[in-house]
Every structure is written in C-alpha cells, then in structure tokens.
Amino acid sequence: TSLVNFRVEAEPPGKASIVSTSGGVQTPYTNTERIPKPSLIYGRVQGEKAPGMLYDYSVSIKKFEVTVGNFTTKTIIGNRISDLAAAQADVDAAGPGTAVNFTILEATKQDGDLITPTTVDKFSLTIK
C-alpha cells in the first residue's frame, strides 16, 4: 500500500434562483433574468448545490435580504417575498425594468440526515 495525501476543502457557494409554480409547471428564474411580478412575489427563493459538486444534497433558504430598486433593503425570514408585507409592497410599487437584488443571509444544506450551514451567492432579477 502507499500513502496518498489529499485535502478536503469547503464547497464553493451555491447558486440561487426563484422558482415559480403555475399549473403544476415549475419555472426557475436565475441571475439577471426578467421575472413577472406575481412570480417574484409568490415564487420560492431556492438554493442549488454549487456547480461541479459530485454528490447530491439539497439547499434550503431560511433568511434573505431583498432590495427592490431604490427602496430600503428588507430582511425576510422565510423563502418568499410574500413572507413580508413591506417587501411585497415594494414589488407592487416598482415598475417594469426595476432591478431586484437578493442577498442570502442564512441557508442550510441537507445531506442525508446531516444539516449544516452553507453559503449561497447573491443574485439579481429584473421586473418584467
């Protein structure tokens, strides 16, 4: 036998998107895409494992910040804009072409029975 050195590194940050479900069909909206207001308000902010990861695990978003245009940044506990009435009001007041920026504050990954904190990149969408 021989000894082989290897190192274990932390996984890179995952990606995030908003997934909207309508008529049983899920539509993901990823970074820099245009999104209709209803999908933005009621869609679920979802994390995905980092590209290149060879094993399966799921990522859940627990808390995030959203900035709609020039409105103040809102912190939402949950995974939908509709979880905070003030954030939903910001989206309702914004016009087409308004940028919506998301920063993920708290996310967890679940690998079997093991649940651990993980990081997810921020992303941005534009209101359609």
JSON list of C-alpha atoms in Angstrom, two decimals:
[
{"chain": "A", "resi": 1, "resn": "THR", "atom": "CA", "xyz": [0.00, 0.00, 0.00]},
{"chain": "A", "resi": 2, "resn": "SER", "atom": "CA", "xyz": [1.02, 3.60, -0.40]},
{"chain": "A", "resi": 3, "resn": "LEU", "atom": "CA", "xyz": [0.00, 6.79, 1.29]},
{"chain": "A", "resi": 4, "resn": "VAL", "atom": "CA", "xyz": [-1.73, 9.43, -0.78]},
{"chain": "A", "resi": 5, "resn": "ASN", "atom": "CA", "xyz": [-2.19, 12.93, 0.51]},
{"chain": "A", "resi": 6, "resn": "PHE", "atom": "CA", "xyz": [-5.41, 14.73, -0.19]},
{"chain": "A", "resi": 7, "resn": "ARG", "atom": "CA", "xyz": [-7.14, 17.74, 1.22]},
{"chain": "A", "resi": 8, "resn": "VAL", "atom": "CA", "xyz": [-10.79, 18.37, 1.88]},
{"chain": "A", "resi": 9, "resn": "GLU", "atom": "CA", "xyz": [-11.97, 21.86, 1.03]},
{"chain": "A", "resi": 10, "resn": "ALA", "atom": "CA", "xyz": [-15.23, 23.61, 1.79]},
{"chain": "A", "resi": 11, "resn": "GLU", "atom": "CA", "xyz": [-17.68, 23.54, -1.06]},
{"chain": "A", "resi": 12, "resn": "PRO", "atom": "CA", "xyz": [-17.93, 26.70, -3.19]},
{"chain": "A", "resi": 13, "resn": "PRO", "atom": "CA", "xyz": [-21.02, 28.89, -2.75]},
{"chain": "A", "resi": 14, "resn": "GLY", "atom": "CA", "xyz": [-24.20, 27.53, -4.28]},
{"chain": "A", "resi": 15, "resn": "LYS", "atom": "CA", "xyz": [-26.41, 29.35, -6.74]},
{"chain": "A", "resi": 16, "resn": "ALA", "atom": "CA", "xyz": [-29.88, 30.73, -6.02]},
{"chain": "A", "resi": 17, "resn": "SER", "atom": "CA", "xyz": [-32.99, 31.35, -8.09]},
{"chain": "A", "resi": 18, "resn": "ILE", "atom": "CA", "xyz": [-36.69, 31.96, -7.73]},
{"chain": "A", "resi": 19, "resn": "VAL", "atom": "CA", "xyz": [-38.91, 29.04, -8.68]},
{"chain": "A", "resi": 20, "resn": "SER", "atom": "CA", "xyz": [-42.49, 29.85, -9.61]},
{"chain": "A", "resi": 21, "resn": "THR", "atom": "CA", "xyz": [-45.13, 27.13, -9.91]},
{"chain": "A", "resi": 22, "resn": "SER", "atom": "CA", "xyz": [-48.17, 27.62, -12.12]},
{"chain": "A", "resi": 23, "resn": "GLY", "atom": "CA", "xyz": [-50.48, 24.85, -13.27]},
{"chain": "A", "resi": 24, "resn": "GLY", "atom": "CA", "xyz": [-48.10, 22.24, -11.89]},
{"chain": "A", "resi": 25, "resn": "VAL", "atom": "CA", "xyz": [-45.21, 23.56, -14.01]},
{"chain": "A", "resi": 26, "resn": "GLN", "atom": "CA", "xyz": [-42.14, 24.94, -12.23]},
{"chain": "A", "resi": 27, "resn": "THR", "atom": "CA", "xyz": [-40.30, 27.84, -13.86]},
{"chain": "A", "resi": 28, "resn": "PRO", "atom": "CA", "xyz": [-36.89, 28.84, -12.46]},
{"chain": "A", "resi": 29, "resn": "TYR", "atom": "CA", "xyz": [-35.69, 32.45, -12.79]},
{"chain": "A", "resi": 30, "resn": "THR", "atom": "CA", "xyz": [-31.92, 32.71, -12.41]},
{"chain": "A", "resi": 31, "resn": "ASN", "atom": "CA", "xyz": [-29.48, 35.59, -12.14]},
{"chain": "A", "resi": 32, "resn": "THR", "atom": "CA", "xyz": [-30.12, 38.58, -14.48]},
{"chain": "A", "resi": 33, "resn": "GLU", "atom": "CA", "xyz": [-33.38, 37.23, -15.93]},
{"chain": "A", "resi": 34, "resn": "ARG", "atom": "CA", "xyz": [-36.65, 39.15, -16.26]},
{"chain": "A", "resi": 35, "resn": "ILE", "atom": "CA", "xyz": [-39.48, 37.97, -13.98]},
{"chain": "A", "resi": 36, "resn": "PRO", "atom": "CA", "xyz": [-43.21, 38.80, -13.78]},
{"chain": "A", "resi": 37, "resn": "LYS", "atom": "CA", "xyz": [-44.33, 40.43, -10.52]},
{"chain": "A", "resi": 38, "resn": "PRO", "atom": "CA", "xyz": [-46.58, 37.55, -9.37]},
{"chain": "A", "resi": 39, "resn": "SER", "atom": "CA", "xyz": [-43.72, 35.07, -9.84]},
{"chain": "A", "resi": 40, "resn": "LEU", "atom": "CA", "xyz": [-41.40, 37.39, -7.93]},
{"chain": "A", "resi": 41, "resn": "ILE", "atom": "CA", "xyz": [-43.81, 37.84, -5.02]},
{"chain": "A", "resi": 42, "resn": "TYR", "atom": "CA", "xyz": [-45.07, 34.27, -4.65]},
{"chain": "A", "resi": 43, "resn": "GLY", "atom": "CA", "xyz": [-42.14, 32.29, -6.08]},
{"chain": "A", "resi": 44, "resn": "ARG", "atom": "CA", "xyz": [-39.84, 30.41, -3.73]},
{"chain": "A", "resi": 45, "resn": "VAL", "atom": "CA", "xyz": [-36.23, 31.51, -3.30]},
{"chain": "A", "resi": 46, "resn": "GLN", "atom": "CA", "xyz": [-34.35, 28.27, -3.77]},
{"chain": "A", "resi": 47, "resn": "GLY", "atom": "CA", "xyz": [-30.72, 27.30, -3.40]},
{"chain": "A", "resi": 48, "resn": "GLU", "atom": "CA", "xyz": [-28.88, 24.82, -5.56]},
{"chain": "A", "resi": 49, "resn": "LYS", "atom": "CA", "xyz": [-25.65, 22.99, -4.95]},
{"chain": "A", "resi": 50, "resn": "ALA", "atom": "CA", "xyz": [-22.52, 24.54, -6.38]},
{"chain": "A", "resi": 51, "resn": "PRO", "atom": "CA", "xyz": [-21.62, 23.58, -9.93]},
{"chain": "A", "resi": 52, "resn": "GLY", "atom": "CA", "xyz": [-19.15, 20.72, -10.06]},
{"chain": "A", "resi": 53, "resn": "MET", "atom": "CA", "xyz": [-20.27, 19.08, -6.81]},
{"chain": "A", "resi": 54, "resn": "LEU", "atom": "CA", "xyz": [-20.42, 15.35, -7.47]},
{"chain": "A", "resi": 55, "resn": "TYR", "atom": "CA", "xyz": [-22.76, 14.26, -4.70]},
{"chain": "A", "resi": 56, "resn": "ASP", "atom": "CA", "xyz": [-26.38, 15.20, -4.15]},
{"chain": "A", "resi": 57, "resn": "TYR", "atom": "CA", "xyz": [-27.60, 17.42, -1.37]},
{"chain": "A", "resi": 58, "resn": "SER", "atom": "CA", "xyz": [-30.40, 19.96, -1.09]},
{"chain": "A", "resi": 59, "resn": "VAL", "atom": "CA", "xyz": [-30.09, 23.63, -0.15]},
{"chain": "A", "resi": 60, "resn": "SER", "atom": "CA", "xyz": [-32.82, 25.44, 1.80]},
{"chain": "A", "resi": 61, "resn": "ILE", "atom": "CA", "xyz": [-33.03, 29.21, 2.15]},
{"chain": "A", "resi": 62, "resn": "LYS", "atom": "CA", "xyz": [-34.07, 30.31, 5.65]},
{"chain": "A", "resi": 63, "resn": "LYS", "atom": "CA", "xyz": [-33.42, 34.09, 5.59]},
{"chain": "A", "resi": 64, "resn": "PHE", "atom": "CA", "xyz": [-32.55, 36.60, 2.87]},
{"chain": "A", "resi": 65, "resn": "GLU", "atom": "CA", "xyz": [-32.41, 40.32, 2.08]},
{"chain": "A", "resi": 66, "resn": "VAL", "atom": "CA", "xyz": [-34.16, 41.87, -0.89]},
{"chain": "A", "resi": 67, "resn": "THR", "atom": "CA", "xyz": [-33.66, 45.34, -2.34]},
{"chain": "A", "resi": 68, "resn": "VAL", "atom": "CA", "xyz": [-36.23, 46.50, -4.88]},
{"chain": "A", "resi": 69, "resn": "GLY", "atom": "CA", "xyz": [-34.94, 49.43, -6.94]},
{"chain": "A", "resi": 70, "resn": "ASN", "atom": "CA", "xyz": [-34.24, 52.41, -4.65]},
{"chain": "A", "resi": 71, "resn": "PHE", "atom": "CA", "xyz": [-36.38, 51.14, -1.76]},
{"chain": "A", "resi": 72, "resn": "THR", "atom": "CA", "xyz": [-34.66, 50.24, 1.50]},
{"chain": "A", "resi": 73, "resn": "THR", "atom": "CA", "xyz": [-33.36, 46.71, 1.91]},
{"chain": "A", "resi": 74, "resn": "LYS", "atom": "CA", "xyz": [-35.77, 44.35, 3.66]},
{"chain": "A", "resi": 75, "resn": "THR", "atom": "CA", "xyz": [-34.81, 41.25, 5.63]},
{"chain": "A", "resi": 76, "resn": "ILE", "atom": "CA", "xyz": [-37.17, 38.32, 5.13]},
{"chain": "A", "resi": 77, "resn": "ILE", "atom": "CA", "xyz": [-37.31, 35.29, 7.38]},
{"chain": "A", "resi": 78, "resn": "GLY", "atom": "CA", "xyz": [-38.57, 32.54, 5.10]},
{"chain": "A", "resi": 79, "resn": "ASN", "atom": "CA", "xyz": [-38.11, 31.85, 1.41]},
{"chain": "A", "resi": 80, "resn": "ARG", "atom": "CA", "xyz": [-40.70, 34.05, -0.35]},
{"chain": "A", "resi": 81, "resn": "ILE", "atom": "CA", "xyz": [-41.11, 37.80, -0.75]},
{"chain": "A", "resi": 82, "resn": "SER", "atom": "CA", "xyz": [-44.75, 37.33, 0.27]},
{"chain": "A", "resi": 83, "resn": "ASP", "atom": "CA", "xyz": [-43.45, 36.36, 3.76]},
{"chain": "A", "resi": 84, "resn": "LEU", "atom": "CA", "xyz": [-43.01, 40.10, 4.47]},
{"chain": "A", "resi": 85, "resn": "ALA", "atom": "CA", "xyz": [-45.80, 42.55, 3.56]},
{"chain": "A", "resi": 86, "resn": "ALA", "atom": "CA", "xyz": [-43.42, 45.54, 3.31]},
{"chain": "A", "resi": 87, "resn": "ALA", "atom": "CA", "xyz": [-41.27, 43.74, 0.71]},
{"chain": "A", "resi": 88, "resn": "GLN", "atom": "CA", "xyz": [-44.36, 42.75, -1.25]},
{"chain": "A", "resi": 89, "resn": "ALA", "atom": "CA", "xyz": [-45.49, 46.41, -1.22]},
{"chain": "A", "resi": 90, "resn": "ASP", "atom": "CA", "xyz": [-42.09, 47.44, -2.64]},
{"chain": "A", "resi": 91, "resn": "VAL", "atom": "CA", "xyz": [-42.50, 45.00, -5.54]},
{"chain": "A", "resi": 92, "resn": "ASP", "atom": "CA", "xyz": [-46.09, 46.17, -6.15]},
{"chain": "A", "resi": 93, "resn": "ALA", "atom": "CA", "xyz": [-44.90, 49.80, -6.30]},
{"chain": "A", "resi": 94, "resn": "ALA", "atom": "CA", "xyz": [-41.98, 49.10, -8.64]},
{"chain": "A", "resi": 95, "resn": "GLY", "atom": "CA", "xyz": [-42.30, 49.49, -12.39]},
{"chain": "A", "resi": 96, "resn": "PRO", "atom": "CA", "xyz": [-41.07, 47.31, -15.25]},
{"chain": "A", "resi": 97, "resn": "GLY", "atom": "CA", "xyz": [-37.30, 47.28, -15.61]},
{"chain": "A", "resi": 98, "resn": "THR", "atom": "CA", "xyz": [-36.68, 47.70, -11.87]},
{"chain": "A", "resi": 99, "resn": "ALA", "atom": "CA", "xyz": [-33.76, 45.68, -10.53]},
{"chain": "A", "resi": 100, "resn": "VAL", "atom": "CA", "xyz": [-34.39, 43.37, -7.57]},
{"chain": "A", "resi": 101, "resn": "ASN", "atom": "CA", "xyz": [-31.29, 42.26, -5.66]},
{"chain": "A", "resi": 102, "resn": "PHE", "atom": "CA", "xyz": [-31.17, 39.24, -3.36]},
{"chain": "A", "resi": 103, "resn": "THR", "atom": "CA", "xyz": [-28.56, 38.50, -0.71]},
{"chain": "A", "resi": 104, "resn": "ILE", "atom": "CA", "xyz": [-28.84, 35.14, 1.02]},
{"chain": "A", "resi": 105, "resn": "LEU", "atom": "CA", "xyz": [-28.20, 35.53, 4.74]},
{"chain": "A", "resi": 106, "resn": "GLU", "atom": "CA", "xyz": [-28.96, 32.06, 6.01]},
{"chain": "A", "resi": 107, "resn": "ALA", "atom": "CA", "xyz": [-29.04, 28.77, 4.11]},
{"chain": "A", "resi": 108, "resn": "THR", "atom": "CA", "xyz": [-28.61, 25.16, 5.10]},
{"chain": "A", "resi": 109, "resn": "LYS", "atom": "CA", "xyz": [-27.65, 22.09, 3.15]},
{"chain": "A", "resi": 110, "resn": "GLN", "atom": "CA", "xyz": [-29.09, 18.69, 3.88]},
{"chain": "A", "resi": 111, "resn": "ASP", "atom": "CA", "xyz": [-27.02, 15.64, 3.02]},
{"chain": "A", "resi": 112, "resn": "GLY", "atom": "CA", "xyz": [-28.98, 12.64, 4.28]},
{"chain": "A", "resi": 113, "resn": "ASP", "atom": "CA", "xyz": [-29.62, 13.27, 7.97]},
{"chain": "A", "resi": 114, "resn": "LEU", "atom": "CA", "xyz": [-26.84, 15.85, 8.28]},
{"chain": "A", "resi": 115, "resn": "ILE", "atom": "CA", "xyz": [-27.94, 19.50, 8.16]},
{"chain": "A", "resi": 116, "resn": "THR", "atom": "CA", "xyz": [-25.19, 22.14, 8.09]},
{"chain": "A", "resi": 117, "resn": "PRO", "atom": "CA", "xyz": [-24.95, 25.84, 7.25]},
{"chain": "A", "resi": 118, "resn": "THR", "atom": "CA", "xyz": [-23.86, 26.70, 3.71]},
{"chain": "A", "resi": 119, "resn": "THR", "atom": "CA", "xyz": [-23.27, 29.79, 1.60]},
{"chain": "A", "resi": 120, "resn": "VAL", "atom": "CA", "xyz": [-25.23, 30.87, -1.47]},
{"chain": "A", "resi": 121, "resn": "ASP", "atom": "CA", "xyz": [-24.25, 33.61, -3.92]},
{"chain": "A", "resi": 122, "resn": "LYS", "atom": "CA", "xyz": [-26.31, 36.77, -4.20]},
{"chain": "A", "resi": 123, "resn": "PHE", "atom": "CA", "xyz": [-28.31, 37.28, -7.37]},
{"chain": "A", "resi": 124, "resn": "SER", "atom": "CA", "xyz": [-30.38, 39.85, -9.18]},
{"chain": "A", "resi": 125, "resn": "LEU", "atom": "CA", "xyz": [-33.53, 39.83, -11.32]},
{"chain": "A", "resi": 126, "resn": "THR", "atom": "CA", "xyz": [-35.41, 42.48, -13.29]},
{"chain": "A", "resi": 127, "resn": "ILE", "atom": "CA", "xyz": [-39.17, 43.04, -13.09]},
{"chain": "A", "resi": 128, "resn": "LYS", "atom": "CA", "xyz": [-40.88, 42.26, -16.41]}
]
